[in-house]
Amino acid sequence: MISNIIDAKSIDALSRLVDKAQNIAITCHKSPDGDAVGSSLALAHLLYRMGKHAQVVTPDMVPKALGFLPGVHTVVVFTKAEQRAREAFERADLIFCLDFNRLHRIDKLGEFVGQCKAPRVLIDHHLDPENIFDVMVSVPEATSTCELVFRVFMQMGLLHLLDRYAAQCLYTGMMTDTGNFTYGNDSPEVYEIVASLMRRHPDRTWLYNNAMNTFSADSVRLQGYALSEKMELFPEYGAALLSLDRDELARFNYRRGDTEGLVNKPLAIPEVSWVVYFREEPDYVKVSCRSVGDFSVDDICKRYFNGGGHLNAAGGEFYGTLAQAVDVFHSILNDLKKENNDEEKQ
Ligand code: 5GP
Ligand code: MN
């Protein structure tokens, strides 16, 4: 049995908003991943089937690797078509914010969404959501926003609208946010939801190969280089550090998404329980962190890298040079040592 974990009040309020709405805008976090795009497109499919007009607007480009998702060609990208994106929000009588917890996560689009008169609905699984939404479905324990879109429609009694396309999108987000169901949530209900999706024949193998196991030769070589030449281990702290500078990225013709999954690799080493990966971007350093167990990389990203995320997967941005970011990493190790010493003394 899949239980009703979302409170009935939120479901009622959301149902009423959807009933009244005709033009619905849906947006998700910048640098959108399988869960962000999957949940947005699935929601759009479901709303179409309710007779609504729904427009997905992403803050920036959808990675090429997600080009297989049904409906992806309908997405309006804010950085490419600002006017069309603005019109979608101006026209909207309801806005869905998916897979992010704070408006700054959608960049410039955030100011705009913040000012819109239409009610805003959040469906998300990140910690500490901002209190600016008319309805909040915020469940940090959920595997993914895709899982929550499924649960919302289940609790609204509308699962009959879930077709193969929507199932493909929802399966993709649940799969990518759990590393193909290897971490994030052990609840049997996750698999009951997957069973329900499988009845819509989403073709699991095809989705896995497209979303998680398709890399260019350059990107496979770049990941190999990063692991063999650039991985540093700090066994005393259970830590691993990966960093790639602009020249290294250029040498392997880096394209966005080419190092997707790299940050997880050092976790295969038994001595490693958390990993920090720095990638030099033109005006900041992108930070990605992963951990196993109760070591919170959400805390690390909040405290040191202007970011956050989940307990075991978080990210952020560092405004400085790559060398300075590496210095911050070393200062984290020092801080952890101090905190451990203090605890021992107590
Ligand atoms: P990734 O390392 O794959 O970019 O992100 C891992 C998790 O951290 C995702 O859930 C993502 O939403 C979150 N995250 C990534 N980058 C940022 C960021 O710059 N700020 C915040 N608040 N969260 C981030
Ligand atoms: Mn997610």
Short mmCIF file of C-alpha atoms and ligand atoms in Angstrom, two decimals:
data_model
loop_
_atom_site.label_atom_id
_atom_site.label_comp_id
_atom_site.label_asym_id
_atom_site.label_seq_id
_atom_site.Cartn_x
_atom_site.Cartn_y
_atom_site.Cartn_z
CA MET A 1 0.00 0.00 0.00
CA ILE A 2 1.26 3.46 -0.87
CA SER A 3 0.34 5.70 2.04
CA ASN A 4 -0.90 9.28 1.91
CA ILE A 5 2.19 11.04 3.26
CA ILE A 6 1.20 14.48 1.93
CA ASP A 7 -1.20 16.28 4.28
CA ALA A 8 -4.80 16.35 3.10
CA LYS A 9 -5.01 20.16 3.52
CA SER A 10 -2.24 20.74 0.97
CA ILE A 11 -3.80 18.27 -1.46
CA ASP A 12 -7.21 20.01 -1.12
CA ALA A 13 -5.70 23.46 -1.59
CA LEU A 14 -3.69 22.25 -4.59
CA SER A 15 -6.74 20.58 -6.17
CA ARG A 16 -8.74 23.79 -5.84
CA LEU A 17 -5.96 25.86 -7.42
CA VAL A 18 -5.60 23.41 -10.33
CA ASP A 19 -9.37 23.28 -10.88
CA LYS A 20 -9.53 27.06 -11.19
CA ALA A 21 -6.42 27.42 -13.38
CA GLN A 22 -6.30 27.28 -17.16
CA ASN A 23 -2.75 28.45 -17.99
CA ILE A 24 -0.13 26.88 -15.81
CA ALA A 25 3.60 27.63 -15.77
CA ILE A 26 6.03 25.06 -14.43
CA THR A 27 9.64 25.76 -13.55
CA CYS A 28 12.55 23.89 -11.96
CA HIS A 29 16.10 24.59 -10.74
CA LYS A 30 18.93 25.85 -12.94
CA SER A 31 21.32 23.32 -14.51
CA PRO A 32 18.28 21.03 -14.48
CA ASP A 33 18.83 17.32 -13.92
CA GLY A 34 16.72 14.22 -14.60
CA ASP A 35 14.49 14.88 -11.61
CA ALA A 36 13.95 18.58 -12.36
CA VAL A 37 13.12 18.06 -16.05
CA GLY A 38 11.39 14.70 -15.51
CA SER A 39 9.03 16.05 -12.84
CA SER A 40 8.27 19.21 -14.84
CA LEU A 41 7.46 17.34 -18.05
CA ALA A 42 5.45 14.67 -16.24
CA LEU A 43 3.40 17.35 -14.50
CA ALA A 44 2.83 19.11 -17.83
CA HIS A 45 1.62 15.81 -19.40
CA LEU A 46 -0.74 15.22 -16.50
CA LEU A 47 -2.12 18.75 -16.65
CA TYR A 48 -2.69 18.48 -20.44
CA ARG A 49 -4.71 15.38 -19.76
CA MET A 50 -6.82 17.42 -17.34
CA GLY A 51 -7.50 19.85 -20.20
CA LYS A 52 -5.13 22.55 -18.93
CA HIS A 53 -2.50 24.47 -20.84
CA ALA A 54 0.90 23.91 -19.22
CA GLN A 55 4.26 25.44 -20.15
CA VAL A 56 7.58 24.26 -18.74
CA VAL A 57 10.18 27.04 -18.42
CA THR A 58 13.73 26.17 -17.34
CA PRO A 59 16.15 28.86 -16.05
CA ASP A 60 18.87 27.58 -18.42
CA MET A 61 19.55 24.86 -21.00
CA VAL A 62 18.30 21.32 -20.53
CA PRO A 63 21.36 19.06 -20.88
CA LYS A 64 21.58 17.27 -24.22
CA ALA A 65 21.64 13.96 -22.35
CA LEU A 66 17.99 14.51 -21.35
CA GLY A 67 16.93 15.14 -24.94
CA PHE A 68 15.18 11.74 -25.01
CA LEU A 69 12.50 12.75 -22.48
CA PRO A 70 9.06 12.94 -24.07
CA GLY A 71 7.95 16.54 -24.47
CA VAL A 72 11.42 18.06 -23.95
CA HIS A 73 11.17 19.99 -27.25
CA THR A 74 8.28 22.04 -25.79
CA VAL A 75 10.43 23.50 -22.99
CA VAL A 76 11.09 27.25 -23.09
CA VAL A 77 14.60 28.10 -21.88
CA PHE A 78 14.78 31.47 -20.09
CA THR A 79 18.37 32.24 -21.12
CA LYS A 80 17.53 31.53 -24.77
CA ALA A 81 13.99 32.91 -25.10
CA GLU A 82 13.54 35.43 -22.29
CA GLN A 83 10.48 37.07 -23.83
CA ARG A 84 8.61 33.78 -24.29
CA ALA A 85 9.53 32.77 -20.77
CA ARG A 86 8.19 36.06 -19.37
CA GLU A 87 4.98 35.70 -21.36
CA ALA A 88 4.43 32.19 -19.98
CA PHE A 89 4.56 33.58 -16.43
CA GLU A 90 2.48 36.68 -17.23
CA ARG A 91 -0.20 34.50 -18.78
CA ALA A 92 -0.10 31.97 -15.95
CA ASP A 93 -2.89 31.75 -13.40
CA LEU A 94 -0.90 29.15 -11.45
CA ILE A 95 2.83 28.50 -11.08
CA PHE A 96 4.46 25.22 -10.08
CA CYS A 97 7.99 25.34 -8.67
CA LEU A 98 9.58 21.90 -8.83
CA ASP A 99 12.74 20.41 -7.36
CA PHE A 100 14.11 23.57 -5.70
CA ASN A 101 13.55 25.18 -2.33
CA ARG A 102 14.60 28.82 -2.77
CA LEU A 103 14.00 31.31 -5.54
CA HIS A 104 17.70 32.09 -5.94
CA ARG A 105 18.05 28.53 -7.29
CA ILE A 106 16.35 29.68 -10.49
CA ASP A 107 18.64 32.71 -10.94
CA LYS A 108 17.15 35.74 -12.70
CA LEU A 109 13.90 33.88 -13.20
CA GLY A 110 13.52 33.94 -9.40
CA GLU A 111 12.93 37.71 -9.22
CA PHE A 112 10.28 37.33 -11.86
CA VAL A 113 8.51 34.35 -10.27
CA GLY A 114 8.68 36.18 -6.92
CA GLN A 115 6.78 39.16 -8.35
CA CYS A 116 4.10 37.23 -10.26
CA LYS A 117 0.54 37.58 -8.98
CA ALA A 118 -0.41 33.96 -9.72
CA PRO A 119 -0.40 31.54 -6.77
CA ARG A 120 2.76 29.46 -6.38
CA VAL A 121 2.86 25.76 -5.55
CA LEU A 122 6.08 24.10 -4.39
CA ILE A 123 6.69 20.39 -4.90
CA ASP A 124 10.18 19.55 -3.70
CA HIS A 125 12.40 17.32 -1.58
CA HIS A 126 15.21 19.72 -0.58
CA LEU A 127 15.76 20.77 3.02
CA ASP A 128 14.57 24.15 4.39
CA PRO A 129 12.20 25.57 1.77
CA GLU A 130 11.65 29.33 1.61
CA ASN A 131 8.28 30.46 2.97
CA ILE A 132 6.93 32.16 -0.16
CA PHE A 133 4.58 29.52 -1.54
CA ASP A 134 0.79 29.36 -1.37
CA VAL A 135 0.90 25.56 -1.18
CA MET A 136 3.99 23.64 -0.11
CA VAL A 137 4.51 19.97 -0.75
CA SER A 138 7.98 19.69 0.78
CA VAL A 139 9.10 16.18 1.74
CA PRO A 140 12.89 15.93 2.23
CA GLU A 141 12.59 12.16 2.89
CA ALA A 142 11.28 11.56 -0.65
CA THR A 143 13.66 10.08 -3.21
CA SER A 144 12.84 12.76 -5.73
CA THR A 145 10.39 15.40 -6.84
CA CYS A 146 9.16 12.83 -9.38
CA GLU A 147 8.09 10.58 -6.52
CA LEU A 148 6.17 13.53 -5.05
CA VAL A 149 4.41 14.35 -8.34
CA PHE A 150 3.28 10.71 -8.42
CA ARG A 151 2.06 10.94 -4.81
CA VAL A 152 0.24 14.25 -5.42
CA PHE A 153 -1.69 12.75 -8.34
CA MET A 154 -2.35 9.55 -6.43
CA GLN A 155 -3.75 11.50 -3.48
CA MET A 156 -5.85 13.66 -5.83
CA GLY A 157 -7.33 10.39 -7.20
CA LEU A 158 -6.01 11.15 -10.69
CA LEU A 159 -3.60 8.29 -11.36
CA HIS A 160 -5.75 7.17 -14.32
CA LEU A 161 -4.28 10.20 -16.14
CA LEU A 162 -0.75 8.86 -15.77
CA ASP A 163 0.19 7.55 -19.21
CA ARG A 164 3.36 6.01 -20.61
CA TYR A 165 4.96 9.42 -21.34
CA ALA A 166 4.45 10.71 -17.82
CA ALA A 167 5.65 7.36 -16.42
CA GLN A 168 8.87 7.64 -18.47
CA CYS A 169 9.50 11.12 -17.10
CA LEU A 170 8.74 10.16 -13.48
CA TYR A 171 10.80 6.97 -13.64
CA THR A 172 13.77 8.95 -15.01
CA GLY A 173 13.78 11.39 -12.08
CA MET A 174 13.39 8.66 -9.46
CA MET A 175 16.20 6.70 -11.12
CA THR A 176 18.66 9.60 -11.51
CA ASP A 177 18.12 11.05 -8.01
CA THR A 178 18.78 7.65 -6.41
CA GLY A 179 21.75 6.64 -8.60
CA ASN A 180 19.58 3.99 -10.25
CA PHE A 181 17.96 3.06 -6.93
CA THR A 182 21.20 2.60 -5.00
CA TYR A 183 20.79 5.35 -2.37
CA GLY A 184 18.37 7.86 -0.94
CA ASN A 185 15.45 5.84 0.29
CA ASP A 186 14.86 2.26 1.36
CA SER A 187 11.12 2.57 1.77
CA PRO A 188 9.24 -0.33 0.13
CA GLU A 189 6.77 2.30 -1.08
CA VAL A 190 9.38 3.56 -3.55
CA TYR A 191 9.23 0.19 -5.26
CA GLU A 192 5.45 0.15 -5.12
CA ILE A 193 5.49 3.45 -6.97
CA VAL A 194 7.99 2.00 -9.46
CA ALA A 195 5.66 -1.00 -9.90
CA SER A 196 2.81 1.35 -10.71
CA LEU A 197 5.02 3.18 -13.23
CA MET A 198 6.14 -0.14 -14.77
CA ARG A 199 2.49 -0.98 -15.53
CA ARG A 200 2.69 1.96 -17.98
CA HIS A 201 5.65 0.28 -19.79
CA PRO A 202 8.26 3.01 -19.55
CA ASP A 203 11.17 0.80 -20.85
CA ARG A 204 13.56 0.91 -17.93
CA THR A 205 16.67 -0.22 -19.84
CA TRP A 206 16.22 2.42 -22.55
CA LEU A 207 15.72 5.12 -19.92
CA TYR A 208 18.77 3.98 -17.93
CA ASN A 209 21.01 3.90 -20.99
CA ASN A 210 19.85 7.32 -22.13
CA ALA A 211 19.86 9.09 -18.78
CA MET A 212 22.74 7.48 -16.95
CA ASN A 213 24.97 5.51 -19.26
CA THR A 214 25.61 7.58 -22.36
CA PHE A 215 28.89 9.52 -22.41
CA SER A 216 31.08 10.79 -25.23
CA ALA A 217 34.57 9.28 -25.66
CA ASP A 218 36.01 12.62 -24.47
CA SER A 219 33.94 12.56 -21.31
CA VAL A 220 34.89 8.95 -20.47
CA ARG A 221 38.54 9.95 -20.91
CA LEU A 222 38.07 13.10 -18.80
CA GLN A 223 36.53 11.08 -15.95
CA GLY A 224 39.39 8.56 -16.20
CA TYR A 225 41.91 11.40 -16.07
CA ALA A 226 40.19 13.03 -13.10
CA LEU A 227 40.20 9.78 -11.13
CA SER A 228 43.71 8.67 -11.99
CA GLU A 229 45.52 12.04 -11.92
CA LYS A 230 43.42 14.38 -9.83
CA MET A 231 41.82 12.43 -7.01
CA GLU A 232 43.30 13.16 -3.60
CA LEU A 233 42.47 10.99 -0.60
CA PHE A 234 42.43 12.07 3.04
CA PRO A 235 41.77 8.77 4.85
CA GLU A 236 42.10 10.35 8.29
CA TYR A 237 38.97 12.37 7.47
CA GLY A 238 37.26 9.82 5.23
CA ALA A 239 37.45 12.45 2.50
CA ALA A 240 38.29 12.62 -1.21
CA LEU A 241 38.85 15.70 -3.33
CA LEU A 242 38.51 16.02 -7.09
CA SER A 243 39.18 19.22 -9.00
CA LEU A 244 39.32 20.14 -12.66
CA ASP A 245 40.51 23.49 -13.93
CA ARG A 246 39.53 25.26 -17.13
CA ASP A 247 42.57 24.03 -19.13
CA GLU A 248 41.96 20.41 -18.14
CA LEU A 249 38.31 20.67 -19.09
CA ALA A 250 39.19 22.27 -22.43
CA ARG A 251 41.73 19.54 -23.17
CA PHE A 252 38.88 17.00 -23.14
CA ASN A 253 36.42 19.30 -24.99
CA TYR A 254 34.26 19.51 -21.88
CA ARG A 255 30.51 19.90 -22.44
CA ARG A 256 27.99 20.36 -19.65
CA GLY A 257 27.09 17.01 -18.14
CA ASP A 258 30.39 15.37 -19.13
CA THR A 259 31.39 14.78 -15.51
CA GLU A 260 27.91 13.76 -14.33
CA GLY A 261 28.33 10.95 -11.79
CA LEU A 262 32.09 11.52 -11.35
CA VAL A 263 31.67 12.83 -7.80
CA ASN A 264 30.14 9.49 -6.73
CA LYS A 265 33.07 7.37 -7.89
CA PRO A 266 35.45 7.85 -4.92
CA LEU A 267 32.67 6.62 -2.60
CA ALA A 268 33.46 3.12 -3.95
CA ILE A 269 36.62 3.23 -1.80
CA PRO A 270 35.77 1.87 1.66
CA GLU A 271 37.88 4.55 3.39
CA VAL A 272 35.96 7.37 1.69
CA SER A 273 32.70 8.60 3.18
CA TRP A 274 32.50 12.05 1.60
CA VAL A 275 33.69 13.65 -1.61
CA VAL A 276 34.11 17.22 -2.81
CA TYR A 277 34.41 17.95 -6.52
CA PHE A 278 35.41 21.43 -7.78
CA ARG A 279 34.94 22.35 -11.43
CA GLU A 280 36.23 25.70 -12.65
CA GLU A 281 33.58 27.73 -14.47
CA PRO A 282 34.24 31.11 -16.14
CA ASP A 283 33.16 33.20 -13.11
CA TYR A 284 32.93 30.80 -10.18
CA VAL A 285 33.85 27.31 -9.06
CA LYS A 286 31.00 24.79 -9.19
CA VAL A 287 30.99 22.59 -6.11
CA SER A 288 29.45 19.10 -5.93
CA CYS A 289 29.51 16.96 -2.80
CA ARG A 290 28.39 13.44 -1.97
CA SER A 291 28.55 11.39 1.20
CA VAL A 292 27.43 8.11 2.70
CA GLY A 293 26.00 7.64 6.18
CA ASP A 294 25.20 10.57 8.43
CA PHE A 295 27.93 12.95 7.29
CA SER A 296 25.98 15.97 6.04
CA VAL A 297 27.30 17.51 2.84
CA ASP A 298 24.24 19.80 2.99
CA ASP A 299 25.91 21.40 6.05
CA ILE A 300 29.26 21.64 4.24
CA CYS A 301 27.72 23.32 1.19
CA LYS A 302 25.65 25.71 3.32
CA ARG A 303 28.57 26.68 5.54
CA TYR A 304 31.33 27.01 2.99
CA PHE A 305 29.95 27.07 -0.55
CA ASN A 306 26.78 29.22 -0.77
CA GLY A 307 24.67 26.17 -1.46
CA GLY A 308 22.96 23.18 0.06
CA GLY A 309 20.85 20.25 -1.07
CA HIS A 310 20.36 16.96 0.72
CA LEU A 311 22.18 15.13 3.53
CA ASN A 312 24.16 12.93 1.09
CA ALA A 313 24.12 15.02 -2.11
CA ALA A 314 24.60 18.75 -2.20
CA GLY A 315 26.19 21.45 -4.26
CA GLY A 316 27.09 25.08 -4.31
CA GLU A 317 29.11 27.83 -5.92
CA PHE A 318 32.40 29.27 -4.73
CA TYR A 319 33.19 32.83 -5.81
CA GLY A 320 36.96 32.82 -6.06
CA THR A 321 39.74 30.92 -7.77
CA LEU A 322 40.05 27.15 -7.88
CA ALA A 323 43.15 27.39 -5.67
CA GLN A 324 41.14 29.35 -3.09
CA ALA A 325 38.37 26.72 -3.22
CA VAL A 326 41.00 24.03 -2.52
CA ASP A 327 42.21 26.15 0.44
CA VAL A 328 38.66 26.21 1.77
CA PHE A 329 38.51 22.41 1.47
CA HIS A 330 41.66 22.17 3.63
CA SER A 331 40.17 24.59 6.13
CA ILE A 332 37.11 22.30 6.35
CA LEU A 333 39.42 19.42 7.28
CA ASN A 334 41.00 21.61 9.96
CA ASP A 335 37.60 22.64 11.29
CA LEU A 336 36.49 18.99 11.43
CA LYS A 337 39.66 18.06 13.31
CA LYS A 338 39.06 20.87 15.81
CA GLU A 339 35.40 19.89 16.26
CA ASN A 340 36.44 16.25 16.84
CA ASN A 341 39.09 17.28 19.38
CA ASP A 342 36.57 19.49 21.19
CA GLU A 343 34.07 16.63 21.32
CA GLU A 344 36.70 14.27 22.72
CA LYS A 345 37.59 16.77 25.44
CA GLN A 346 33.95 17.11 26.54
P1 5GP B 1 24.91 18.29 -8.02
O1 5GP B 1 26.11 18.00 -7.21
O2 5GP B 1 24.45 17.08 -8.78
O3 5GP B 1 25.02 19.53 -8.85
O4 5GP B 1 23.75 18.62 -6.98
C1 5GP B 1 23.44 17.76 -5.93
C2 5GP B 1 22.31 18.32 -5.12
O5 5GP B 1 22.65 19.58 -4.57
C3 5GP B 1 21.04 18.58 -5.94
O6 5GP B 1 19.96 18.16 -5.15
C4 5GP B 1 20.98 20.05 -6.14
O7 5GP B 1 19.68 20.52 -6.15
C5 5GP B 1 21.77 20.62 -4.98
N1 5GP B 1 22.60 21.74 -5.45
C6 5GP B 1 23.51 21.71 -6.45
N2 5GP B 1 24.08 22.92 -6.64
C7 5GP B 1 23.51 23.75 -5.74
C8 5GP B 1 23.65 25.16 -5.45
O8 5GP B 1 24.42 25.89 -6.06
N3 5GP B 1 22.87 25.64 -4.44
C9 5GP B 1 22.01 24.86 -3.72
N4 5GP B 1 21.29 25.42 -2.75
N5 5GP B 1 21.84 23.55 -3.98
C10 5GP B 1 22.56 22.99 -4.97
MN MN B 2 15.61 16.19 -7.10
#
